[in-house]
Amino acid sequence: QKINEKYIKTIVRQALRVDLRPSGDITTRMIINKKVTARIIAGQKCIIGGLNFAKEAFKISDKKISFKAKTKDGRKVNRGKVIAILKGKASGILKSERVALNFLGLISGVATTTNKFVKKIKGKSCKICCTRKTLPNLRLMQKYGVRLGGGINHRFNLSDEILIKDNHISSSNSLRELVKKAIKTKKIITVEIENINQLKQIIGLKFKRILFDNMNISKLKKCLKLCKNRYQNEHSGNASLRNIKKISKTGINRISVGAVTHSAKSFDSSLLIL
């Protein structure tokens, strides 16, 4: 669940460049640059995430800024909780304030949204899984947030695993032959199916996972019965906080939820200089 330090430094530097180029923080230049103490405070109840990103944002602006986290990534915090205390020159703190809070907002928002789904599902055997429906260039960060919230990660990119979807099937002459060809690669294979007829075409072939796409509960139960635990199984499509518990009760192993990344609301926090 840890993110590479080099990645953190790179992505934070890029974010700061967006905020500071070409002329830097022209407002902060007008203040008296004295030493101050500041607090980052939670504006709502959440699962916190992104503390190392926030710390790096201040460190890049001024290495002498002290950043003391008062909690850890993955911990639950209540509204009004002091997340971190900073000490150092006002200019460095102010230059990095928004970037630091944006990282906290994004990662904590994903973690909190994921955790809401995790708490809804029935039984420990079913897992909430994210998708590749992530913000461009921020996938690693969002998938990290999913893990903090108690979810699991699907493949990170197209090179990780084979996922045969509807358009792959439409572009091929035979679903069964396509799966046979995939098996020869020795890669992890997931086959997405939309109906029982497709399922019957591939049952008996040796691969890892079947993804049941946009199936109602009745059809999903029939498919799971046909599979007889021969494959890891996953449900995808239209999962929400309203129906996630009902889906999990079918005995499905995983439920992929795009909303935990593409629709997660940013966590609210603020930085106040004392």
XYZ file of C-alpha atoms in Angstrom:
274
model
C 0.000 0.000 0.000
C 3.017 2.319 -0.065
C 3.761 4.569 -3.021
C 7.259 4.985 -4.398
C 8.993 8.088 -3.026
C 10.332 9.017 -6.454
C 6.801 9.022 -7.867
C 5.589 11.278 -5.048
C 8.387 13.792 -5.645
C 7.804 13.809 -9.408
C 4.040 14.277 -9.307
C 4.208 16.931 -6.573
C 6.849 18.921 -8.465
C 4.645 18.850 -11.558
C 1.682 20.132 -9.550
C 3.719 22.949 -8.033
C 4.991 23.991 -11.466
C 1.385 24.415 -12.612
C 0.756 26.746 -9.656
C 4.004 28.728 -9.758
C 5.011 29.204 -13.395
C 5.993 31.597 -14.808
C 6.383 34.184 -12.033
C 5.926 32.324 -8.746
C 3.517 33.327 -5.974
C 3.283 37.055 -6.612
C 0.865 37.604 -3.712
C 3.039 35.950 -1.073
C 5.965 38.224 -2.015
C 4.139 41.117 -0.358
C 3.869 39.571 3.139
C 6.352 39.761 5.988
C 8.098 36.410 5.678
C 8.149 35.465 9.342
C 8.126 32.037 10.975
C 4.620 30.775 11.647
C 2.739 27.730 12.903
C -0.097 26.330 10.808
C -2.578 23.497 11.123
C -4.297 21.392 8.504
C -7.803 20.646 9.753
C -10.343 18.104 8.494
C -13.548 19.701 7.262
C -15.461 16.430 7.375
C -15.376 12.833 8.576
C -13.234 10.720 6.266
C -10.541 8.122 5.644
C -7.367 10.147 5.357
C -4.885 9.652 2.538
C -2.084 11.598 0.858
C -0.095 12.824 3.850
C 3.243 12.078 2.164
C 2.162 14.068 -0.892
C 1.221 17.043 1.260
C 4.477 16.820 3.209
C 6.496 16.724 -0.019
C 4.701 19.828 -1.338
C 5.907 21.896 1.608
C 9.364 20.316 1.595
C 9.920 21.300 -2.046
C 9.031 24.926 -1.321
C 11.204 25.114 1.801
C 13.269 22.233 3.196
C 13.231 23.867 6.636
C 9.449 23.569 7.036
C 8.540 21.098 9.746
C 5.555 18.871 8.863
C 4.252 16.762 11.741
C 1.382 14.433 10.815
C -1.131 13.863 13.620
C -2.656 10.793 11.975
C -1.735 8.174 9.349
C -2.954 7.302 5.872
C -5.874 4.896 6.124
C -7.061 6.188 9.502
C -10.566 7.506 10.091
C -10.720 11.138 11.181
C -13.630 13.285 12.330
C -14.508 16.800 11.291
C -12.315 19.311 13.126
C -9.451 16.835 13.599
C -5.965 18.355 13.272
C -4.336 16.323 10.509
C -0.908 17.967 10.585
C 1.004 20.814 12.210
C 3.499 22.874 10.222
C 6.216 25.248 11.389
C 8.357 27.412 9.152
C 8.521 30.520 6.992
C 5.096 31.751 5.899
C 6.095 32.056 2.228
C 6.949 28.368 1.834
C 3.773 27.261 3.582
C 1.535 29.549 1.547
C 3.114 28.628 -1.783
C 2.381 24.944 -1.222
C -0.926 25.225 0.642
C -3.346 24.587 -2.229
C -1.295 21.862 -3.886
C -0.921 20.010 -0.584
C -4.648 20.239 0.183
C -5.529 19.124 -3.352
C -3.540 15.914 -2.941
C -5.170 15.267 0.430
C -8.576 16.012 -1.063
C -8.192 13.659 -4.003
C -6.739 10.638 -2.209
C -8.867 10.976 0.930
C -11.958 11.416 -1.224
C -11.321 8.146 -3.079
C -10.519 6.312 0.174
C -13.676 7.593 1.858
C -15.940 6.753 -1.087
C -14.439 3.270 -1.357
C -14.945 2.662 2.345
C -18.651 3.510 2.051
C -19.012 0.682 -0.483
C -16.883 -1.710 1.567
C -19.081 -1.205 4.626
C -22.220 -1.971 2.594
C -21.255 -5.377 1.188
C -22.394 -8.631 2.765
C -19.662 -10.968 4.009
C -15.878 -10.777 3.991
C -15.428 -12.937 0.884
C -16.731 -10.234 -1.462
C -14.329 -7.412 -2.364
C -14.863 -3.960 -3.824
C -12.619 -3.496 -6.833
C -11.711 -0.330 -8.743
C -11.480 0.016 -12.529
C -9.347 1.958 -15.035
C -11.911 4.777 -14.964
C -9.435 7.112 -13.335
C -8.271 10.681 -13.896
C -5.592 10.867 -16.636
C -2.063 10.608 -15.166
C -3.420 10.162 -11.611
C -4.298 6.458 -11.691
C -1.637 5.297 -9.234
C -2.746 7.893 -6.720
C -6.417 6.975 -7.025
C -5.757 3.252 -6.825
C -3.740 3.928 -3.680
C -6.795 5.673 -2.240
C -8.926 2.624 -3.068
C -6.587 0.414 -1.044
C -6.677 2.819 1.895
C -10.477 2.597 1.848
C -10.462 -1.196 2.057
C -10.917 -1.973 -1.647
C -8.684 -3.911 -4.013
C -7.088 -2.915 -7.311
C -7.904 -4.267 -10.735
C -5.146 -4.225 -13.354
C -3.198 -0.960 -13.473
C -2.878 -0.852 -17.250
C -3.430 -2.818 -20.440
C -0.138 -4.709 -20.044
C -0.939 -6.263 -16.668
C -3.609 -8.805 -17.551
C -5.765 -9.928 -20.454
C -9.345 -8.684 -20.217
C -11.518 -9.847 -23.097
C -14.429 -7.410 -23.398
C -17.449 -7.028 -25.682
C -15.570 -5.134 -28.397
C -12.824 -7.767 -28.488
C -15.495 -10.426 -28.910
C -17.238 -8.406 -31.640
C -13.897 -8.092 -33.448
C -13.323 -11.868 -33.410
C -14.948 -14.822 -35.193
C -15.286 -17.009 -32.104
C -15.313 -16.236 -28.378
C -14.097 -19.707 -27.492
C -11.185 -19.551 -29.951
C -10.258 -16.086 -28.680
C -10.068 -17.389 -25.108
C -8.016 -20.403 -26.221
C -5.574 -18.045 -27.900
C -5.336 -15.947 -24.732
C -4.656 -19.040 -22.598
C -1.506 -19.731 -24.627
C 0.020 -16.450 -23.427
C 0.152 -17.740 -19.820
C -1.191 -14.377 -18.650
C -3.973 -13.830 -16.119
C -7.212 -13.827 -18.126
C -10.597 -12.283 -17.408
C -13.460 -12.871 -19.829
C -16.385 -10.451 -19.790
C -19.729 -12.003 -20.675
C -23.185 -10.503 -21.076
C -25.409 -13.589 -21.203
C -25.662 -17.287 -20.395
C -25.033 -18.299 -24.027
C -21.588 -16.675 -23.941
C -20.870 -18.375 -20.617
C -21.689 -21.814 -22.038
C -19.209 -21.226 -24.864
C -16.244 -20.873 -22.512
C -17.080 -23.110 -19.529
C -14.447 -25.808 -19.191
C -11.576 -23.724 -20.539
C -8.858 -23.053 -17.988
C -8.460 -19.362 -17.166
C -8.793 -17.293 -14.009
C -11.837 -15.017 -13.958
C -15.255 -14.348 -15.460
C -16.679 -10.848 -15.355
C -20.481 -10.674 -15.510
C -21.342 -7.382 -17.178
C -24.547 -5.474 -16.400
C -26.459 -8.563 -15.303
C -29.531 -8.428 -13.113
C -29.526 -10.459 -9.906
C -31.552 -13.337 -11.362
C -29.234 -13.882 -14.348
C -26.169 -13.448 -12.165
C -27.314 -16.215 -9.809
C -27.928 -18.582 -12.746
C -24.470 -17.905 -14.152
C -22.761 -18.436 -10.811
C -24.586 -21.755 -10.444
C -23.352 -22.859 -13.881
C -19.764 -21.911 -13.001
C -19.725 -24.164 -9.905
C -16.790 -22.238 -8.390
C -14.489 -23.132 -11.307
C -13.583 -19.489 -11.847
C -13.044 -16.395 -9.779
C -16.024 -14.189 -10.567
C -16.743 -10.498 -10.725
C -19.772 -8.287 -11.265
C -19.481 -5.057 -13.238
C -21.926 -2.339 -14.208
C -24.279 0.035 -12.415
C -23.174 -0.875 -8.897
C -24.207 1.799 -6.391
C -24.537 2.241 -2.645
C -28.219 1.385 -3.058
C -27.736 -2.036 -4.660
C -24.218 -3.135 -3.675
C -25.389 -5.195 -0.695
C -27.907 -7.086 -2.821
C -25.248 -7.876 -5.435
C -22.794 -9.087 -2.776
C -25.410 -11.507 -1.377
C -25.274 -13.560 -4.599
C -21.900 -14.953 -3.525
C -19.914 -12.993 -6.115
C -16.174 -12.693 -5.335
C -15.651 -9.138 -6.562
C -17.715 -6.137 -7.530
C -15.995 -3.535 -9.697
C -17.170 0.014 -9.062
C -16.042 2.835 -11.343
C -17.636 5.417 -9.053
C -14.979 4.995 -6.352
C -12.542 6.806 -8.644
C -14.410 8.719 -11.345
C -17.119 10.085 -9.024
C -15.402 10.348 -5.639
C -16.075 13.681 -3.940
C -12.952 15.537 -2.838
C -12.267 15.577 0.901
C -12.633 18.995 2.482
C -9.763 20.360 4.578
C -8.247 23.731 5.362
C -4.913 25.195 6.422
C -4.965 27.866 9.100
C -2.011 29.942 10.263
C -2.196 30.566 14.006
